[in-house]
PDB file of C-alpha atoms in Angstrom:
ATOM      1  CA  UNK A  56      -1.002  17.998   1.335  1.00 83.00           C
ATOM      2  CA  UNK A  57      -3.688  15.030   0.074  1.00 86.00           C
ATOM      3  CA  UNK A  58      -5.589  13.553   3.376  1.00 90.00           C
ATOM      4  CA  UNK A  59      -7.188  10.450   2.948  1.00 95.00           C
ATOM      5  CA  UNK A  60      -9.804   8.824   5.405  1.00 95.00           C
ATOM      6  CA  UNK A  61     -11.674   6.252   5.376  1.00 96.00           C
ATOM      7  CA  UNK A  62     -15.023   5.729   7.249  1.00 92.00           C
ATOM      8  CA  UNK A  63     -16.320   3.447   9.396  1.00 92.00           C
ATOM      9  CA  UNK A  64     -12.773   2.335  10.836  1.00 94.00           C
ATOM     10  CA  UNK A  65     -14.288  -1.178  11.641  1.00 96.00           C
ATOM     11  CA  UNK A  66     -17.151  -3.197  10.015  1.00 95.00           C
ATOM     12  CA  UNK A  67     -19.072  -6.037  10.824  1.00 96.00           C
ATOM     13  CA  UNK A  68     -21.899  -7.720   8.784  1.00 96.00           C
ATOM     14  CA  UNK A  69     -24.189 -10.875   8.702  1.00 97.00           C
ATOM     15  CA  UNK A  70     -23.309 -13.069   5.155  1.00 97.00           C
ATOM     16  CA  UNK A  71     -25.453 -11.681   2.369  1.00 97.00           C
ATOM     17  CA  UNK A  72     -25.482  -8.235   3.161  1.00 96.00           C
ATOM     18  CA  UNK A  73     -24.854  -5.693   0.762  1.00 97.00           C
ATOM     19  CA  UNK A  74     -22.600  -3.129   1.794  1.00 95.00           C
ATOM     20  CA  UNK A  75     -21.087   0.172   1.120  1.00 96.00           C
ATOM     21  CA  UNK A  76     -17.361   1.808   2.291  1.00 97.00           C
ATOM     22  CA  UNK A  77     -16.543   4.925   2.391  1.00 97.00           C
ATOM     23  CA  UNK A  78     -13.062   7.035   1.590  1.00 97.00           C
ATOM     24  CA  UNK A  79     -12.417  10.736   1.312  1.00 97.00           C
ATOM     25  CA  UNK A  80      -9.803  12.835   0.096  1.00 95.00           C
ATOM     26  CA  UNK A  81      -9.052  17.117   0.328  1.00 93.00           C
ATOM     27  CA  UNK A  82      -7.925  17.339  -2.550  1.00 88.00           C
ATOM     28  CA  UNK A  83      -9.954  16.855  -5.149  1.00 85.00           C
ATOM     29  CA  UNK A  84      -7.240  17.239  -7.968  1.00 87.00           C
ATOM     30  CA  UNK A  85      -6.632  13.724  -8.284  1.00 89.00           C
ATOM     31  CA  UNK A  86      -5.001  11.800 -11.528  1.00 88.00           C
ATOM     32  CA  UNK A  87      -6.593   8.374 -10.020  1.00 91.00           C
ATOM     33  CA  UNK A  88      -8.013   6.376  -6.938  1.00 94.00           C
ATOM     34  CA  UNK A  89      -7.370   2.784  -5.999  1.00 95.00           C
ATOM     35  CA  UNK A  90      -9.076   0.426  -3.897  1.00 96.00           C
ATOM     36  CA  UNK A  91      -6.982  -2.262  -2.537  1.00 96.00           C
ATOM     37  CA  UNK A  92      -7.621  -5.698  -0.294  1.00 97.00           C
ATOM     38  CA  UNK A  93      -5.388  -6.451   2.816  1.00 96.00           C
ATOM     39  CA  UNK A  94      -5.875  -9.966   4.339  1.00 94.00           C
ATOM     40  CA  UNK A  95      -4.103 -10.058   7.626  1.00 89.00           C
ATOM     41  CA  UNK A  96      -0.290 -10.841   7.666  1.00 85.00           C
ATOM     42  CA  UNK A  97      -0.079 -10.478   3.820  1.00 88.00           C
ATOM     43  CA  UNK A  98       0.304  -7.613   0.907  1.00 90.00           C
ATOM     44  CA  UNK A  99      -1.887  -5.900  -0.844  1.00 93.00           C
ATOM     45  CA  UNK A 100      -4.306  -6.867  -3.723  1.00 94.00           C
ATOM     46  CA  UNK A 101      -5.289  -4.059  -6.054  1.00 93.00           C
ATOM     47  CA  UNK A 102      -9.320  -4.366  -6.615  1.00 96.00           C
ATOM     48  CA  UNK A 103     -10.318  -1.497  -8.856  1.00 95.00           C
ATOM     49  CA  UNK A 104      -8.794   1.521 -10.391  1.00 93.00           C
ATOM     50  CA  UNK A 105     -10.783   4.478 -11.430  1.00 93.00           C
ATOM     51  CA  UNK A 106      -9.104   7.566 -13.440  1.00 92.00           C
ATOM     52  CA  UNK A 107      -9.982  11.046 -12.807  1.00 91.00           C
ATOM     53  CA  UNK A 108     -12.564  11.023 -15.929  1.00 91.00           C
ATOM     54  CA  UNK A 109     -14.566   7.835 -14.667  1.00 92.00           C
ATOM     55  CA  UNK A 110     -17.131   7.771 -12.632  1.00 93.00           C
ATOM     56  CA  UNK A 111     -16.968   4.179 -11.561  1.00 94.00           C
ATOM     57  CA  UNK A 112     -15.762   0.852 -11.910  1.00 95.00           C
ATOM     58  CA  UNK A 113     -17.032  -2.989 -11.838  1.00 96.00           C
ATOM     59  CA  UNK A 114     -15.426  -6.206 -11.352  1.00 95.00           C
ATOM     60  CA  UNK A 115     -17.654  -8.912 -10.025  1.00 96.00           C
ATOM     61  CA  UNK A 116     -19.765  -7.905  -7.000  1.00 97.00           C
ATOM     62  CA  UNK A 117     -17.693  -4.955  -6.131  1.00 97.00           C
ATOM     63  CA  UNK A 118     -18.634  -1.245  -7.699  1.00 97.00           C
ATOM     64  CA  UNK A 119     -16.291   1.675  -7.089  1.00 97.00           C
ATOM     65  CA  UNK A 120     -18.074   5.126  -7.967  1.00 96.00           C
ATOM     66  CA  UNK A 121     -15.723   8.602  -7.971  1.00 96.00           C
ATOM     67  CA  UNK A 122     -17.232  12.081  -7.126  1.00 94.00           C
ATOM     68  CA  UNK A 123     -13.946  14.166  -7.301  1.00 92.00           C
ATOM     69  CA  UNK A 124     -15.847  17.335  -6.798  1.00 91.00           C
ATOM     70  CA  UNK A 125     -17.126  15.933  -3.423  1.00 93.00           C
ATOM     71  CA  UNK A 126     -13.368  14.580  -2.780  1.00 94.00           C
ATOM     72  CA  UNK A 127     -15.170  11.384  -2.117  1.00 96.00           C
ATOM     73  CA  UNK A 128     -15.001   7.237  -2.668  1.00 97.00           C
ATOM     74  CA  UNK A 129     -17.390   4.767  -2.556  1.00 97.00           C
ATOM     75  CA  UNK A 130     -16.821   0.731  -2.340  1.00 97.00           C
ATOM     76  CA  UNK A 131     -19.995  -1.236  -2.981  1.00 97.00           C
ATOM     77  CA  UNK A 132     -19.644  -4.805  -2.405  1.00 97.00           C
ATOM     78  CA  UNK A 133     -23.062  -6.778  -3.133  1.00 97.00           C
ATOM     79  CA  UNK A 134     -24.375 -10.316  -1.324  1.00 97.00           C
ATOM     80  CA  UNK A 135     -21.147 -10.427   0.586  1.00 97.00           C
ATOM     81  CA  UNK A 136     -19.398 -13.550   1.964  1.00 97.00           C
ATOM     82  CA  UNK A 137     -16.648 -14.275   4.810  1.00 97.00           C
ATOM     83  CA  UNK A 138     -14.381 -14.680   2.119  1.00 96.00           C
ATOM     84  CA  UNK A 139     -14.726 -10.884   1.482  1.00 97.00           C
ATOM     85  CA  UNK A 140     -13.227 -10.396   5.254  1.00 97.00           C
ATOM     86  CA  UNK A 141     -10.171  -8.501   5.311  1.00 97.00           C
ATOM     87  CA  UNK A 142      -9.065  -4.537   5.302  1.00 97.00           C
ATOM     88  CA  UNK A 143     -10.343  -2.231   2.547  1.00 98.00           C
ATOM     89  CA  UNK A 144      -7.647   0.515   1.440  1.00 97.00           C
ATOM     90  CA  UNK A 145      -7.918   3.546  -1.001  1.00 96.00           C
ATOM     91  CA  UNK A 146      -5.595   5.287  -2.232  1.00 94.00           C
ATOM     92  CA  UNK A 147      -5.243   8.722  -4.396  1.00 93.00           C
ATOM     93  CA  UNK A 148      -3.054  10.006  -6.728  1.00 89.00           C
ATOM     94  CA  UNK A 149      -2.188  12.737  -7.995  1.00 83.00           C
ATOM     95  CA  UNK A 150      -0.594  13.081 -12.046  1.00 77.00           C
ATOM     96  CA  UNK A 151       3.351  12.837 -11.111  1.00 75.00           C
ATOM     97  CA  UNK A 152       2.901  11.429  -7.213  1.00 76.00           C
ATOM     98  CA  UNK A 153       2.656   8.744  -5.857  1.00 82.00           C
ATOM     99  CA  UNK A 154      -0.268   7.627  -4.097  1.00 87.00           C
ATOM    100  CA  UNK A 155      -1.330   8.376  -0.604  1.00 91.00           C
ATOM    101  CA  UNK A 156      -3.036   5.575   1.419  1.00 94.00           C
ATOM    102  CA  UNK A 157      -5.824   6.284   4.013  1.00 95.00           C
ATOM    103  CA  UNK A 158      -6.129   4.094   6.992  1.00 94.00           C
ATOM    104  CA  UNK A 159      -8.084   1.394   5.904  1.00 96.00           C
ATOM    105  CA  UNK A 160     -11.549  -0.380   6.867  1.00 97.00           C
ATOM    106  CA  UNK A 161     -11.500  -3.534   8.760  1.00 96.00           C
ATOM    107  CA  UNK A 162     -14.003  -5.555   7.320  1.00 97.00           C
ATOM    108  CA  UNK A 163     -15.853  -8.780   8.841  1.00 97.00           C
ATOM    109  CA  UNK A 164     -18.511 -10.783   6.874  1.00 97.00           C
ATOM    110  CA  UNK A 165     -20.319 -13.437   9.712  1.00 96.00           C
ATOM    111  CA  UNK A 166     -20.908 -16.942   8.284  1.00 93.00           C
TER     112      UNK A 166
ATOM    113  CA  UNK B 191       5.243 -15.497 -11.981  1.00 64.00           C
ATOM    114  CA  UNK B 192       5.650 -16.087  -8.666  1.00 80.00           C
ATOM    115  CA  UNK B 193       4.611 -12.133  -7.794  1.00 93.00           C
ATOM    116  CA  UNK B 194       7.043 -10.026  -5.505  1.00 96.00           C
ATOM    117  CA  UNK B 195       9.324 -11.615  -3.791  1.00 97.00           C
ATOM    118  CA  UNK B 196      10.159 -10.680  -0.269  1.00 97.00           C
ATOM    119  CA  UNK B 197      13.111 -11.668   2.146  1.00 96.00           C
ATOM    120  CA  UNK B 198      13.230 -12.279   5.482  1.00 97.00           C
ATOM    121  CA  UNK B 199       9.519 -12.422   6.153  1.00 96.00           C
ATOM    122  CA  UNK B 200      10.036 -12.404   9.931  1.00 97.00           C
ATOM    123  CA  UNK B 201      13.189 -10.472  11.210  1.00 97.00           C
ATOM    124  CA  UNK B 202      13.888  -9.841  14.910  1.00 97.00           C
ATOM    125  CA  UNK B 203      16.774  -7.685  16.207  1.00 97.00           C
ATOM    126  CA  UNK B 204      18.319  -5.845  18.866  1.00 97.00           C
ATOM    127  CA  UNK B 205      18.828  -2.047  18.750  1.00 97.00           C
ATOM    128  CA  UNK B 206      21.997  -0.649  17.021  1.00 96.00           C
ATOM    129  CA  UNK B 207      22.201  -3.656  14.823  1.00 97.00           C
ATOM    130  CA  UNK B 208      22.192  -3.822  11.014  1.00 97.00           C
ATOM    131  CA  UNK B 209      18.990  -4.484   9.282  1.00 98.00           C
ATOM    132  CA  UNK B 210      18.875  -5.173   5.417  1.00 98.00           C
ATOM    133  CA  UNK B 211      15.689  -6.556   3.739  1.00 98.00           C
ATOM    134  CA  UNK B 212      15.505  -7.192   0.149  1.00 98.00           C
ATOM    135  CA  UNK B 213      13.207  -7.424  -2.614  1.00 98.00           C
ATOM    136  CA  UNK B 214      12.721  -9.432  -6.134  1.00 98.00           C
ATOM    137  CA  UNK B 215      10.151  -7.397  -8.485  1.00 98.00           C
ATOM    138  CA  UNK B 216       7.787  -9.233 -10.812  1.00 97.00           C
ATOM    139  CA  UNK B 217      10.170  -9.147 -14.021  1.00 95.00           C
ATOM    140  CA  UNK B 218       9.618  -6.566 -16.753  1.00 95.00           C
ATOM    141  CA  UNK B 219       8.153  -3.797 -14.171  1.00 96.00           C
ATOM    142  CA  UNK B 220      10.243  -0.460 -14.415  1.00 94.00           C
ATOM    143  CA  UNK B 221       8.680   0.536 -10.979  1.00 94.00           C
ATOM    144  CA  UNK B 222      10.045  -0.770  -7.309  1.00 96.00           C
ATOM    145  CA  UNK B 223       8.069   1.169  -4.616  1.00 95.00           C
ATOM    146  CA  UNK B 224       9.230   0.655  -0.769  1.00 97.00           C
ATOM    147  CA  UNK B 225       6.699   0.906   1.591  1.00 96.00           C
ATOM    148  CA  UNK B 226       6.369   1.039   5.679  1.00 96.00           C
ATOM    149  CA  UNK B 227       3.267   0.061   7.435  1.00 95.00           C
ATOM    150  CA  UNK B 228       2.669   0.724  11.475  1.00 94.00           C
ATOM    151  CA  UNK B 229      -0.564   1.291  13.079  1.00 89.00           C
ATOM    152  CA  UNK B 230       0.443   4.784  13.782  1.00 89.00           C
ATOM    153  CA  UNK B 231       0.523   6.128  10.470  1.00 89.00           C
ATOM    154  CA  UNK B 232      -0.637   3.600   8.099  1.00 90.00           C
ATOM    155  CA  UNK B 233       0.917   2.728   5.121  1.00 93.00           C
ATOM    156  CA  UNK B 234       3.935   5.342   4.257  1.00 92.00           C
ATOM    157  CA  UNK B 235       6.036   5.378   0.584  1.00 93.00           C
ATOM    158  CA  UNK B 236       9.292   5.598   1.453  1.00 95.00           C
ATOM    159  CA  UNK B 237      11.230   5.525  -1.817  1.00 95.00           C
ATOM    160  CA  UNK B 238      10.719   4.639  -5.578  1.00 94.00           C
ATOM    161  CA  UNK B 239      12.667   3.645  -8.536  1.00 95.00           C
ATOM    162  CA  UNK B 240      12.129   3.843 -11.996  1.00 94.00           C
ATOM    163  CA  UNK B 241      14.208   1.733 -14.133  1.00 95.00           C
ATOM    164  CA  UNK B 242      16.803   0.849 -11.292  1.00 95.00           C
ATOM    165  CA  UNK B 243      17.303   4.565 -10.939  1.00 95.00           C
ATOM    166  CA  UNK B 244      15.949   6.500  -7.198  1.00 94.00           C
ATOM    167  CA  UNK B 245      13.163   8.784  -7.976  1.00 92.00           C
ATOM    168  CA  UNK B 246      11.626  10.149  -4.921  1.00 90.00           C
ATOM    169  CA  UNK B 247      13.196   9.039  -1.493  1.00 91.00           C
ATOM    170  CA  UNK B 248      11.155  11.921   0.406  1.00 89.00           C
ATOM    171  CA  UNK B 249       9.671   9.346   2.356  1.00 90.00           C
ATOM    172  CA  UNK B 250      13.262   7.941   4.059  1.00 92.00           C
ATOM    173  CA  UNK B 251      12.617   8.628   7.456  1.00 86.00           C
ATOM    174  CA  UNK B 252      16.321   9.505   8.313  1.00 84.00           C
ATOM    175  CA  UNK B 253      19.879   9.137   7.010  1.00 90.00           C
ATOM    176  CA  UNK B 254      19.843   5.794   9.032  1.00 95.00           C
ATOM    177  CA  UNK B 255      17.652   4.441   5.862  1.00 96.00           C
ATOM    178  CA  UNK B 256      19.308   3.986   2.827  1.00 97.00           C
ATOM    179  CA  UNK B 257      17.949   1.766  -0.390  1.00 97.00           C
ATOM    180  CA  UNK B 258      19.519   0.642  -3.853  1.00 97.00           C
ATOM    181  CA  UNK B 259      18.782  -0.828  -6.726  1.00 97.00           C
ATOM    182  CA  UNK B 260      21.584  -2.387  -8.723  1.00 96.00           C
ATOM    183  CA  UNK B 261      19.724  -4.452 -11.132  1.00 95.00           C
ATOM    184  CA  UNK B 262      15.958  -4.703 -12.538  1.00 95.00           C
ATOM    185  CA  UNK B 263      15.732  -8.013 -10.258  1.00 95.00           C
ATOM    186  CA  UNK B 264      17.321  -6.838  -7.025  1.00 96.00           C
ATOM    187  CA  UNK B 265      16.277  -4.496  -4.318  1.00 98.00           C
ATOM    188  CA  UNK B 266      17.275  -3.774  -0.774  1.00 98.00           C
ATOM    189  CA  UNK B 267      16.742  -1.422   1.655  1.00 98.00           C
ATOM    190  CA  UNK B 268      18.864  -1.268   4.886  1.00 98.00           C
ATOM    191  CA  UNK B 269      18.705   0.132   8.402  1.00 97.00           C
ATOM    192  CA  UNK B 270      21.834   1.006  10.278  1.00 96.00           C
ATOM    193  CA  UNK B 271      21.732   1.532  13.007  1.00 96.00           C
ATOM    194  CA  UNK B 272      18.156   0.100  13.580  1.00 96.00           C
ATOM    195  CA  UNK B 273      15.957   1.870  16.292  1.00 96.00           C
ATOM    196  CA  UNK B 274      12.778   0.360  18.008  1.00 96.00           C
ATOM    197  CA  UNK B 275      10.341   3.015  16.366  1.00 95.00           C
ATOM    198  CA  UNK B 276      11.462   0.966  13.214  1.00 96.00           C
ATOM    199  CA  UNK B 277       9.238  -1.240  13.706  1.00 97.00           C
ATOM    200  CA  UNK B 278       7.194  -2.119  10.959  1.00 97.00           C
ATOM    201  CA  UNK B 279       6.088  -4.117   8.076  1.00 97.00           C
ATOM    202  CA  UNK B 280       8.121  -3.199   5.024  1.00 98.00           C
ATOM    203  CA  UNK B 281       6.272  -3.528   1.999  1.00 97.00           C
ATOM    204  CA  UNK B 282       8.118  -3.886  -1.672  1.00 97.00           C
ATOM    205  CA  UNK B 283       5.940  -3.253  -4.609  1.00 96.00           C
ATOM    206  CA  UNK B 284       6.634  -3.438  -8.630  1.00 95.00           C
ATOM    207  CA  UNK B 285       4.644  -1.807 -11.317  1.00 93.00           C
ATOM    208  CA  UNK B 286       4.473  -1.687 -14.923  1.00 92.00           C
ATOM    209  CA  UNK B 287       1.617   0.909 -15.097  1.00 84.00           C
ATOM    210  CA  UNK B 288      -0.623   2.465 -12.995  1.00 83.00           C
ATOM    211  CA  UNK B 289      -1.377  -0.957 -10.835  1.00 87.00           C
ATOM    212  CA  UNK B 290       1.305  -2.098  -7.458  1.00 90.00           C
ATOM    213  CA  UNK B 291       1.609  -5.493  -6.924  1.00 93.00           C
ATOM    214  CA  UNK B 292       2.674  -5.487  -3.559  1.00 94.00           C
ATOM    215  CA  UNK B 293       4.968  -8.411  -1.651  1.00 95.00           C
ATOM    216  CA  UNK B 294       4.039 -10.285   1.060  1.00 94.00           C
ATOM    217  CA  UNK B 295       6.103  -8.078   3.433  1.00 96.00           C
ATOM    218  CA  UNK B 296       8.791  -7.791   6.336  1.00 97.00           C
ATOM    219  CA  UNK B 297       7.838  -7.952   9.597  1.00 97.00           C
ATOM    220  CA  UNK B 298      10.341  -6.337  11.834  1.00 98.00           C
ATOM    221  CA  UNK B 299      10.917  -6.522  15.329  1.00 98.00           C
ATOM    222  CA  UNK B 300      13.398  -4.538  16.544  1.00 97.00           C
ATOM    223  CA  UNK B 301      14.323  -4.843  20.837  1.00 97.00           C
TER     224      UNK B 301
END
């Protein structure tokens, strides 16, 4: 059965930093991987998707890199703002599942 | 588009009672994903449609959860009788590839 977790659980940063979060998975068979935003009281936002044969993904000042053979996820997010405060979500799949969601990384960017 | 639609955002009830919340896809997605969210255990798939049609309802906690489908624009999934360990945010999310676009969500309260 896929396990997904996501380290640190909690994160708080001055404005500006550049940062990095972490998610990792057992099994490494994966069709895709998904990070997602959470702002509190609301849905989800999908950020970036990466398929199995990527190795990462860009959109803006976040970077997404994929090392399936380490089972592991990395979210880079660069200069960051307050705006950027919310919870961070992966989540695997694999090829005919659905995807499995680890626990998420509470994220706070200080003005 | 005005996203996923979700009703009752808030619902508050008393143990025993009937719970039904529904769900409005974004139109021309084929996928409806339900979703429950507690800060036990994260975010849990509880059942998926493709096309109006059930797919995987693995997730269903117990035969007190039941969902349908009965057009591409209409969703609900019911409790009866509702339990406090149901509390939860419910999540409804519509696809049309490998991206969720997730609803605003449920809360539910149940005394």
């Amino acid at each position: 059965k896929q396990e997904v977790t996501q380290i640190p659980a909690a994160l708080s940063v001055p404005e500006g930093e550049n940062l990095v979060l972490n998610c990792s998975f057992t099994d490494s068979a994966i069709y895709n991987l998904q990070w997602f935003r959470q702002d509190p009281g609301k849905g989800l936002t999908s950020l970036l998707l990466i398929q199995s044969s990527q190795r990462e993904q860009t959109s803006g000042r976040l970077n997404a890199s994929l090392d399936k053979s380490s089972g592991r996820s990395t979210l880079y997010i660069a200069a960051s703002q307050p705006g950027d405060s919310a919870t961070y979500l992966c989540a695997v799949r694999r090829q005919g599942q659905n995807f499995v969601f680890g626990p998420g990384t509470r994220l706070s960017v200080l003005p | 588009d005005a996203g996923v639609i979700q009703s009752p955002r808030h619902e508050v009830t008393e143990m025993g009672q009937e719970v039904t919340l529904r769900c409005k896809p974004i139109s021309g997605h084929d996928y409806l994903f339900w979703y429950r969210q507690t800060m036990m255990r994260g975010l849990e798939l509880l059942i998926y449609f493709n096309n109006n049609v059930p797919i995987d309802d693995s997730g269903m906690p117990e035969d007190r959860f039941s969902a349908k489908m009965p057009n591409a624009s209409f969703s609900t999934l019911k409790i009866q009788p509702s339990e406090p360990r149901d509390s939860a945010v419910y999540f409804c999310a519509s696809s049309a590839g490998e991206t969720q676009y997730f609803g605003p969500g449920t809360r539910l309260l149940v005394l």
